[in-house]
Short mmCIF file of C-alpha atoms in Angstrom, two decimals:
data_model
loop_
_atom_site.label_atom_id
_atom_site.label_comp_id
_atom_site.label_asym_id
_atom_site.label_seq_id
_atom_site.Cartn_x
_atom_site.Cartn_y
_atom_site.Cartn_z
CA MET A 1 13.50 27.30 95.12
CA LEU A 2 16.76 26.42 92.72
CA GLN A 3 19.50 29.21 92.90
CA GLN A 4 20.81 30.37 89.53
CA GLN A 5 24.59 28.94 89.11
CA GLN A 6 27.60 30.80 87.68
CA THR A 7 29.32 29.49 84.66
CA ARG A 8 32.33 28.63 85.32
CA THR A 9 35.74 27.29 83.15
CA ASN A 10 37.95 25.05 83.57
CA SER A 11 41.87 24.17 82.90
CA ARG A 12 40.81 23.54 78.80
CA GLY A 13 39.20 26.57 79.18
CA GLU A 14 35.20 25.16 78.79
CA SER A 15 32.55 26.85 80.49
CA TYR A 16 30.83 24.32 82.89
CA VAL A 17 28.31 24.43 85.81
CA ILE A 18 27.99 22.02 88.70
CA GLY A 19 25.45 18.98 87.44
CA PRO A 20 22.89 17.32 89.90
CA THR A 21 25.59 14.74 90.73
CA GLY A 22 28.17 17.60 92.27
CA ALA A 23 30.41 17.28 89.18
CA PRO A 24 31.31 19.56 86.59
CA LEU A 25 29.14 19.57 83.59
CA THR A 26 30.02 20.67 80.25
CA LYS A 27 28.15 20.91 77.14
CA ASN A 28 30.48 17.83 75.88
CA ASP A 29 28.60 15.91 78.96
CA LEU A 30 24.76 17.01 78.26
CA PRO A 31 22.60 13.99 76.50
CA PRO A 32 23.36 13.84 73.22
CA PRO A 33 20.24 15.32 71.12
CA ASN A 34 18.86 12.53 69.74
CA THR A 35 18.31 11.28 73.44
CA GLY A 36 15.28 8.85 73.13
CA ARG A 37 15.24 7.81 76.89
CA TRP A 38 14.98 10.24 79.63
CA VAL A 39 16.16 9.22 83.17
CA ILE A 40 16.52 11.47 85.81
CA ARG A 41 19.91 11.87 85.79
CA ARG A 42 19.61 13.49 82.06
CA LYS A 43 16.58 15.39 82.69
CA ALA A 44 18.51 16.97 85.74
CA GLU A 45 21.83 17.63 83.92
CA VAL A 46 19.73 19.75 80.95
CA VAL A 47 17.99 21.66 83.57
CA ALA A 48 21.12 22.46 85.51
CA ALA A 49 22.82 23.11 82.13
CA VAL A 50 19.91 26.06 81.29
CA ARG A 51 19.87 27.54 84.79
CA GLY A 52 23.79 27.71 84.96
CA GLY A 53 23.78 29.26 81.49
CA LEU A 54 25.43 26.55 79.66
CA ILE A 55 22.79 26.58 77.34
CA THR A 56 19.90 28.88 76.73
CA LEU A 57 16.24 27.59 77.20
CA GLU A 58 15.50 27.79 73.59
CA GLU A 59 18.66 25.85 72.67
CA ALA A 60 17.47 23.14 74.98
CA LEU A 61 14.07 22.76 73.53
CA GLU A 62 15.38 22.78 70.19
CA ARG A 63 18.32 20.56 70.60
CA TYR A 64 16.13 18.02 72.47
CA SER A 65 12.71 18.67 70.49
CA LEU A 66 10.94 19.32 73.76
CA THR A 67 7.93 21.78 74.57
CA ASN A 68 8.15 24.81 76.70
CA ASP A 69 5.92 23.09 79.20
CA GLU A 70 7.85 19.64 79.48
CA PHE A 71 10.97 21.71 80.49
CA LEU A 72 9.08 23.82 83.05
CA SER A 73 7.38 20.99 84.37
CA TRP A 74 11.14 19.06 85.00
CA GLN A 75 12.05 22.27 86.72
CA ARG A 76 8.78 22.50 88.96
CA SER A 77 9.84 18.75 89.87
CA ILE A 78 13.19 19.54 90.62
CA GLU A 79 12.24 22.29 92.76
CA ARG A 80 9.38 20.95 94.72
CA HIS A 81 10.76 17.11 95.26
CA GLY A 82 14.44 17.30 94.30
CA MET A 83 15.52 14.89 91.13
CA ALA A 84 13.11 12.15 92.62
CA GLY A 85 10.27 14.25 91.21
CA LEU A 86 11.66 13.32 87.85
CA ARG A 87 10.40 9.55 88.06
CA THR A 88 7.85 9.26 85.88
CA THR A 89 6.40 6.41 87.18
CA ARG A 90 5.91 8.16 90.45
CA LEU A 91 4.40 11.22 88.62
CA GLN A 92 1.14 11.10 90.50
CA GLN A 93 2.69 10.47 93.78
CA TYR A 94 4.56 13.98 93.86
CA ARG A 95 1.45 16.09 92.34
#
């Protein structure tokens, strides 16, 4: 199971968490609200931001027009299969 991350602060005073690639992830680094194409990295960034407390689950659902079930499925896929579990073309393989 994924551990809850701690929100940290960079030299500019911005809160950040460590993103899926290992790089710091701030609110400005998150996918834009009008994202239409959800690639693996973007899904993982949103999950990392919520888990780290950068944004709340409610903010993520509203900002990205996601359902609770959709977000939870992303989170479960990461927990069970890592980032590769977020591939929509391989969804059946990971069930």
